[in-house]
Amino acid sequence: MEQLAIFGGTPIRKEPLFYGRQYIDDADINAVVNVLRSDYLTCGPKISELEAKLCQITGAKYAVAVSNGTAALHIAAMAAEIGEGDEVITSPITFAASANCTLYCGGKPVFADIDPETYNIDPADMERKITPATKAVVAVDFTGQAVAHKEIEDLCKKHHLIFIEDAAHAIGTKYEGKPIGSLADMTCFSFHPVKTVTSGEGGAVTTNDENLYKKLVLYRSHGITRDMAQMKNPSDNPWYNEQVTLGYNYRLTDIQAALLISQLDKLPAFSKRRSELVDFYNKAFSDLPEIIIQKELPQSDTTRHLYILQLDPDKVTCTRREFFDAMAAEGIHCQVHYLPVYRHSYYEKELGYPKGLCPNAETLYERILSIPLFYKLSDQDAQDVSDAVHKVIAYYRK
Ligand SMILES: Cc1ncc(COP(=O)(O)O)c(C=O)c1O
């Protein structure tokens, strides 16, 4: 058996590979430079152009571009009128922002467990967690795979809940042929550089509801409006604008919008390459019973953001940490997505969430790691990842 690099063997790669990386081409750079030479660096024409493009891609009627995905979730929670005494159900296997948006509004995040095969929120547990105080759900398309829309929509209708979809991972994904972004009451996107398309930092909320749209626009920019119909003290003075509610400065710049428009032109190519890599990995690991692969629902036509390996502890002698370190020594730098949100010390110690709340999520967290998946990952890179996984598993096989 080949000696592992961590014990002095030759590493599979000299150049390290990381789990995610943006792809920026000359068209992206030119788009940014053109804005820098133009009259508007912010609040200019690129914002409405971007919003129109997001509507076209998602099929939503309205899009509101914001400064990041967390801001998108915050204004969505505000538009849903989450406040003190309200409960909002979300998944524990997500980035903290999916739950923090409820805290920002004074509400209480309630965690429903995940489906142990798809890793997305389990609608049956979601239903068990519904109380008279439940006002909304924040369902996360984890790794890019669409949540169980039909079941969640049915629950939301039955219990009069607002359906906020956290699609930070899922731009480009479709559910039963319909693009994510047009299905929930509000859908929130992130355009951080590890995501499929990026604006450096950036986010957006899409919705089909005009009323929600108007609120989102207000909350994005201080609660200030120029629309006389929304003013309490209307004035036809041309300079007049009025703060009618409390909002934030969550605006995206035109520089970022131009970059994102150019990135979105490449979304079909990005999606295709990510799918090819997922297919390659699925095949490459099919001969390893030690590795469990995320189950894909047939309803989800996924633009995959993350590729996750789950180690079967009954079949390997190593811990997840030993596997992670051995992969790093081979030149493959993995990441772990995610510590269940309520296990963060803030949630545990300040807010009093107990350990053991969502057993499937806690079990999954102990076993998983994310391997490299990004547009420019070459066939050779993917082969190196597969070789490293096979090498490490061969060493630690029970
Ligand atoms: C599932 C999920 N929700 C929300 C966010 C927040 O997005 P941002 O980093 O753009 O604020 C992220 C970002 O990592 C995320 O992965």
Coordinates of C-alpha atoms and ligand atoms in Angstrom, one line a residue:
M1 CA 0.0 0.0 0.0
E2 CA 1.2 3.5 -0.9
Q3 CA 2.5 5.4 2.1
L4 CA 0.4 8.5 2.9
A5 CA 2.1 11.9 2.5
I6 CA 1.2 12.7 6.1
F7 CA 3.5 9.8 7.2
G8 CA 6.3 10.7 4.7
G9 CA 5.0 9.3 1.4
T10 CA 4.9 11.3 -1.8
P11 CA 1.9 13.7 -2.0
I12 CA -0.6 13.3 -4.9
R13 CA -0.2 17.0 -5.6
K14 CA 2.5 19.6 -5.0
E15 CA 0.2 22.5 -5.9
P16 CA -2.5 22.7 -3.3
L17 CA -6.2 22.5 -4.3
F18 CA -8.8 24.3 -2.3
Y19 CA -12.5 23.5 -2.1
G20 CA -13.8 26.6 -3.9
R21 CA -12.5 29.4 -6.1
Q22 CA -14.0 32.1 -8.3
Y23 CA -13.4 32.4 -12.0
I24 CA -12.8 35.9 -13.4
D25 CA -12.2 36.4 -17.1
D26 CA -11.4 39.5 -19.3
A27 CA -15.1 40.2 -19.9
D28 CA -15.6 40.5 -16.1
I29 CA -12.6 42.8 -15.8
N30 CA -13.8 45.0 -18.7
A31 CA -17.3 45.2 -17.3
V32 CA -15.9 46.5 -14.0
V33 CA -13.5 48.9 -15.7
N34 CA -16.3 50.3 -17.8
V35 CA -18.3 51.2 -14.7
L36 CA -15.2 52.8 -13.1
R37 CA -15.0 55.1 -16.2
S38 CA -18.7 55.9 -16.0
D39 CA -20.7 58.4 -14.1
Y40 CA -22.2 56.0 -11.5
L41 CA -20.3 53.9 -9.1
T42 CA -23.4 53.2 -7.1
C43 CA -27.2 53.7 -7.5
G44 CA -26.7 53.7 -11.2
P45 CA -28.1 51.8 -14.3
K46 CA -26.2 48.6 -13.6
I47 CA -28.4 47.8 -10.6
S48 CA -31.7 47.7 -12.6
E49 CA -29.9 45.9 -15.5
L50 CA -28.7 43.2 -12.9
E51 CA -32.2 43.0 -11.4
A52 CA -33.8 42.5 -14.8
K53 CA -31.3 39.8 -15.5
L54 CA -32.0 38.0 -12.2
C55 CA -35.7 38.1 -13.0
Q56 CA -35.0 36.6 -16.4
I57 CA -32.9 33.8 -15.0
T58 CA -35.1 33.0 -12.0
G59 CA -38.5 33.7 -13.6
A60 CA -39.4 35.9 -10.7
K61 CA -41.3 39.1 -11.2
Y62 CA -39.1 41.3 -9.0
A63 CA -35.5 41.2 -7.8
V64 CA -33.8 43.4 -5.2
A65 CA -30.0 43.5 -5.4
V66 CA -28.3 43.9 -2.0
S67 CA -24.8 44.0 -0.5
N68 CA -24.6 40.4 0.5
G69 CA -26.6 37.2 1.1
T70 CA -27.0 38.0 4.8
A71 CA -28.5 41.4 4.0
A72 CA -30.9 39.6 1.6
L73 CA -32.0 37.3 4.4
H74 CA -32.3 40.2 6.9
I75 CA -34.6 42.3 4.6
A76 CA -36.6 39.2 3.7
A77 CA -37.2 38.5 7.4
M78 CA -38.2 42.2 7.9
A79 CA -40.6 42.1 4.9
A80 CA -42.1 38.9 6.5
E81 CA -42.6 41.1 9.6
I82 CA -40.8 38.7 11.9
G83 CA -40.7 40.2 15.4
E84 CA -40.7 39.4 19.0
G85 CA -42.6 36.3 19.9
D86 CA -42.4 34.9 16.3
E87 CA -40.8 31.6 15.6
V88 CA -39.0 30.8 12.3
I89 CA -38.1 27.3 11.4
T90 CA -34.8 26.6 9.6
S91 CA -32.2 23.9 9.0
P92 CA -29.2 23.5 11.4
I93 CA -26.9 22.4 8.5
T94 CA -26.4 25.9 7.1
F95 CA -24.3 29.0 7.5
A96 CA -25.3 31.0 10.6
A97 CA -26.9 33.8 8.6
S98 CA -30.0 31.5 7.8
A99 CA -30.9 31.7 11.5
N100 CA -29.3 35.0 12.4
C101 CA -31.8 36.9 10.2
T102 CA -34.5 35.9 12.6
L103 CA -32.5 37.0 15.6
Y104 CA -31.9 40.4 13.9
C105 CA -35.7 40.9 13.9
G106 CA -36.2 39.8 17.5
G107 CA -37.7 36.4 16.5
K108 CA -36.7 32.9 17.6
P109 CA -35.0 30.5 15.3
V110 CA -36.4 26.9 15.6
F111 CA -34.3 24.1 14.1
A112 CA -35.9 21.2 12.3
D113 CA -33.7 18.2 11.6
I114 CA -32.4 17.3 8.2
D115 CA -33.2 14.4 6.0
P116 CA -30.1 12.1 6.6
E117 CA -29.9 11.3 2.9
T118 CA -30.5 14.6 1.1
Y119 CA -29.1 16.8 4.0
N120 CA -31.9 19.3 3.4
I121 CA -34.5 20.2 6.0
D122 CA -36.9 17.3 6.6
P123 CA -40.5 18.5 6.0
A124 CA -41.9 16.0 8.5
D125 CA -39.7 17.3 11.3
M126 CA -40.6 20.8 10.1
E127 CA -44.2 20.0 10.7
R128 CA -43.5 18.7 14.2
K129 CA -41.8 22.0 15.0
I130 CA -44.7 24.2 14.0
T131 CA -46.5 26.0 16.9
P132 CA -49.0 28.8 17.0
A133 CA -46.0 31.2 17.2
T134 CA -44.5 29.9 13.9
K135 CA -44.6 32.7 11.3
A136 CA -42.1 31.7 8.6
V137 CA -39.7 29.1 7.4
V138 CA -36.2 29.7 6.0
A139 CA -35.5 26.6 3.9
V140 CA -31.9 26.2 2.7
D141 CA -31.0 24.6 -0.6
F142 CA -27.9 23.0 0.9
T143 CA -25.1 22.4 -1.6
G144 CA -27.4 23.8 -4.3
Q145 CA -29.9 21.0 -4.2
A146 CA -33.5 22.3 -4.1
V147 CA -35.4 21.7 -0.9
A148 CA -38.6 19.5 -0.9
H149 CA -40.6 22.4 -2.4
K150 CA -43.9 20.7 -2.7
E151 CA -44.0 19.4 0.9
I152 CA -42.8 22.7 2.2
E153 CA -45.2 24.8 0.1
D154 CA -48.1 22.5 1.3
L155 CA -47.1 23.0 5.0
C156 CA -46.8 26.8 4.5
K157 CA -50.2 27.0 2.9
K158 CA -51.8 24.8 5.6
H159 CA -50.3 26.7 8.5
H160 CA -50.2 30.2 6.9
L161 CA -46.4 30.5 7.0
I162 CA -44.2 32.7 4.9
F163 CA -41.8 30.6 2.8
I164 CA -38.3 32.2 2.6
E165 CA -35.9 30.2 0.6
D166 CA -32.2 30.5 1.4
A167 CA -30.8 29.8 -2.1
A168 CA -27.3 31.1 -1.3
H169 CA -26.0 27.9 -2.8
A170 CA -28.5 27.4 -5.5
I171 CA -28.4 30.0 -8.3
G172 CA -29.0 28.0 -11.5
T173 CA -30.9 25.1 -9.8
K174 CA -34.3 24.1 -11.0
Y175 CA -37.1 22.3 -9.1
E176 CA -39.4 20.3 -11.4
G177 CA -38.1 22.3 -14.3
K178 CA -38.8 25.7 -12.7
P179 CA -35.8 27.9 -11.7
I180 CA -35.2 28.5 -8.0
G181 CA -36.1 32.1 -7.3
S182 CA -39.6 32.0 -8.5
L183 CA -41.1 29.4 -6.2
A184 CA -41.0 30.6 -2.6
D185 CA -42.5 33.8 -1.3
M186 CA -39.0 35.3 -1.2
T187 CA -35.7 33.7 -2.3
C188 CA -32.4 35.0 -1.1
F189 CA -29.1 34.6 -3.0
S190 CA -25.5 35.1 -2.1
F191 CA -22.7 36.1 -4.6
H192 CA -19.7 35.5 -2.3
P193 CA -16.6 34.3 -4.3
V194 CA -17.0 30.7 -3.3
K195 CA -20.5 30.6 -4.8
T196 CA -21.2 29.7 -8.4
V197 CA -21.3 33.3 -9.6
T198 CA -19.8 36.3 -7.7
S199 CA -19.7 40.0 -7.3
G200 CA -17.0 39.9 -4.6
E201 CA -19.7 40.4 -2.0
G202 CA -23.3 40.6 -3.1
G203 CA -26.8 39.2 -2.7
A204 CA -30.4 39.5 -3.9
V205 CA -34.0 38.8 -3.0
T206 CA -36.4 37.7 -5.6
T207 CA -40.2 37.6 -5.2
N208 CA -43.4 37.5 -7.3
D209 CA -45.3 39.7 -4.7
E210 CA -45.4 43.4 -5.4
N211 CA -46.1 44.2 -1.8
L212 CA -43.1 42.3 -0.5
Y213 CA -41.0 43.9 -3.3
K214 CA -41.9 47.4 -2.2
K215 CA -40.9 46.6 1.4
L216 CA -37.6 45.0 0.3
V217 CA -36.7 48.1 -1.7
L218 CA -37.4 50.4 1.3
Y219 CA -35.4 48.2 3.8
R220 CA -32.4 48.1 1.4
S221 CA -31.9 51.8 1.6
H222 CA -32.7 53.3 5.0
G223 CA -36.5 53.1 4.6
I224 CA -36.3 56.2 2.4
T225 CA -38.5 56.6 -0.7
R226 CA -39.0 59.0 -3.5
D227 CA -42.4 57.4 -4.3
M228 CA -45.1 59.9 -3.3
A229 CA -47.6 57.0 -3.0
Q230 CA -45.5 55.7 -0.1
M231 CA -44.9 59.0 1.7
K232 CA -46.7 60.1 4.8
N233 CA -46.0 63.8 4.1
P234 CA -46.1 63.9 0.3
S235 CA -44.3 66.7 -1.4
D236 CA -43.9 67.3 -5.1
N237 CA -40.6 69.2 -4.6
P238 CA -38.1 67.5 -7.0
W239 CA -35.4 67.1 -4.3
Y240 CA -37.8 65.6 -1.7
N241 CA -37.4 62.1 -0.3
E242 CA -38.8 60.8 2.9
Q243 CA -37.9 58.1 5.5
V244 CA -41.1 56.2 6.1
T245 CA -39.7 53.3 8.0
L246 CA -36.4 52.1 9.5
G247 CA -34.1 50.5 6.9
Y248 CA -30.4 50.0 6.3
N249 CA -27.7 50.7 3.8
Y250 CA -27.6 47.3 2.1
R251 CA -27.1 48.7 -1.4
L252 CA -24.9 46.9 -4.0
T253 CA -22.5 49.1 -6.0
D254 CA -22.7 49.4 -9.8
I255 CA -19.1 48.1 -9.9
Q256 CA -20.3 44.8 -8.2
A257 CA -23.5 44.7 -10.3
A258 CA -21.5 44.9 -13.6
L259 CA -19.2 42.1 -12.4
L260 CA -22.3 40.0 -11.5
I261 CA -24.0 40.6 -14.8
S262 CA -20.9 39.4 -16.7
Q263 CA -20.7 36.4 -14.4
L264 CA -24.3 35.5 -15.0
D265 CA -23.6 35.4 -18.7
K266 CA -21.4 32.4 -17.8
L267 CA -23.9 30.7 -15.5
P268 CA -24.9 28.0 -18.1
A269 CA -21.2 27.1 -18.6
F270 CA -20.5 27.2 -14.8
S271 CA -23.5 24.9 -14.2
K272 CA -22.5 22.5 -16.9
R273 CA -19.0 22.1 -15.6
R274 CA -20.1 21.7 -12.0
S275 CA -22.5 19.0 -13.1
E276 CA -19.7 17.2 -15.1
L277 CA -17.5 17.2 -12.0
V278 CA -20.3 15.9 -9.8
D279 CA -20.9 13.1 -12.3
F280 CA -17.2 12.3 -12.3
Y281 CA -16.9 12.2 -8.5
N282 CA -20.1 10.2 -8.2
K283 CA -18.6 7.5 -10.5
A284 CA -15.2 7.8 -9.0
F285 CA -16.4 7.1 -5.5
S286 CA -19.0 4.4 -6.4
D287 CA -16.4 1.7 -5.7
L288 CA -15.8 3.0 -2.1
P289 CA -18.4 1.7 0.4
E290 CA -16.6 3.7 3.0
I291 CA -17.9 6.9 1.4
I292 CA -21.6 7.9 1.4
I293 CA -22.7 10.4 -1.2
Q294 CA -25.4 12.9 -0.9
K295 CA -28.7 11.7 -2.4
E296 CA -30.2 13.9 -5.1
L297 CA -33.9 14.2 -5.5
P298 CA -35.1 13.6 -9.1
Q299 CA -37.1 16.9 -8.8
S300 CA -33.9 18.9 -8.4
D301 CA -31.9 19.8 -11.5
T302 CA -29.0 21.0 -9.4
T303 CA -26.2 23.5 -10.1
R304 CA -24.0 22.1 -7.3
H305 CA -22.2 24.5 -5.1
L306 CA -20.5 21.9 -2.8
Y307 CA -19.5 18.2 -3.1
I308 CA -19.6 16.5 0.2
L309 CA -18.1 13.2 1.3
Q310 CA -19.6 11.4 4.3
L311 CA -17.3 8.9 5.9
D312 CA -19.0 5.7 7.2
P313 CA -17.5 5.3 10.6
D314 CA -18.3 1.6 10.6
K315 CA -16.0 1.1 7.6
V316 CA -12.9 3.2 8.4
T317 CA -10.4 3.3 11.3
C318 CA -9.8 7.1 11.0
T319 CA -11.6 10.0 12.5
R320 CA -12.9 12.7 10.1
R321 CA -10.0 14.9 11.4
E322 CA -7.4 12.3 10.5
F323 CA -9.0 12.0 7.0
F324 CA -9.1 15.8 6.6
D325 CA -5.4 16.1 7.7
A326 CA -4.3 13.2 5.4
M327 CA -6.1 14.8 2.4
A328 CA -4.4 18.2 3.2
A329 CA -1.0 16.4 3.2
E330 CA -1.8 15.0 -0.2
G331 CA -2.5 18.6 -1.4
I332 CA -6.3 18.5 -1.2
H333 CA -7.6 21.1 1.2
C334 CA -11.1 20.3 2.2
Q335 CA -13.6 22.3 4.3
V336 CA -16.5 21.3 6.6
H337 CA -20.0 22.6 5.9
Y338 CA -21.4 23.1 8.5
L339 CA -21.3 23.0 12.3
P340 CA -25.1 22.8 13.2
V341 CA -26.0 26.5 13.8
Y342 CA -27.3 25.9 17.3
R343 CA -23.9 24.3 18.3
H344 CA -22.1 27.7 17.9
S345 CA -21.1 29.0 21.3
Y346 CA -23.4 32.0 20.9
Y347 CA -26.4 29.8 20.3
E348 CA -25.4 27.4 23.1
K349 CA -24.1 29.7 25.8
E350 CA -25.9 33.0 25.2
L351 CA -29.2 31.7 23.8
G352 CA -29.4 28.3 25.6
Y353 CA -30.0 26.0 22.7
P354 CA -29.2 22.4 23.9
K355 CA -27.0 19.8 22.3
G356 CA -28.9 16.9 20.7
L357 CA -31.7 19.1 19.3
C358 CA -31.3 17.6 15.7
P359 CA -29.6 14.2 15.9
N360 CA -29.4 13.7 12.1
A361 CA -27.6 17.1 11.7
E362 CA -25.2 16.3 14.5
T363 CA -24.3 12.9 13.2
L364 CA -23.8 14.3 9.7
Y365 CA -21.6 17.1 10.9
E366 CA -19.2 14.6 12.6
R367 CA -18.7 12.7 9.3
I368 CA -18.5 15.1 6.4
L369 CA -16.1 17.2 4.5
S370 CA -16.3 19.1 1.2
I371 CA -13.9 18.4 -1.5
P372 CA -12.8 20.8 -4.3
L373 CA -15.6 21.8 -6.7
F374 CA -15.3 24.9 -8.9
Y375 CA -15.5 25.8 -12.6
K376 CA -11.8 25.8 -13.4
L377 CA -11.2 22.5 -11.7
S378 CA -9.6 20.5 -14.5
D379 CA -10.1 16.8 -15.3
Q380 CA -6.6 16.2 -13.9
D381 CA -7.4 18.1 -10.7
A382 CA -10.6 16.0 -10.2
Q383 CA -8.6 12.8 -10.9
D384 CA -6.1 14.0 -8.2
V385 CA -8.9 14.5 -5.7
S386 CA -10.2 11.0 -6.5
D387 CA -6.8 9.5 -6.3
A388 CA -6.2 11.2 -2.9
V389 CA -9.5 9.9 -1.6
H390 CA -8.8 6.4 -2.7
K391 CA -5.3 6.5 -1.3
V392 CA -6.4 7.7 2.1
I393 CA -9.4 5.3 2.3
A394 CA -7.1 2.4 1.3
Y395 CA -4.9 3.2 4.3
Y396 CA -7.7 3.6 6.8
R397 CA -10.1 0.9 5.5
K398 CA -11.3 -1.4 8.3
Ligands
LIG1 C1 -26.6 29.0 3.1 C2 -26.1 30.4 3.3 N1 -26.9 31.4 3.6 C3 -26.5 32.6 3.7 C4 -25.2 33.0 3.5 C5 -24.8 34.4 3.7 O1 -24.3 35.0 2.5 P1 -23.2 36.2 2.5 O2 -21.9 35.6 2.9 O3 -23.2 36.7 1.1 O4 -23.6 37.2 3.5 C6 -24.3 32.0 3.1 C7 -22.9 32.4 2.8 O5 -21.9 31.8 3.0 C8 -24.7 30.7 3.0 O6 -23.9 29.7 2.6

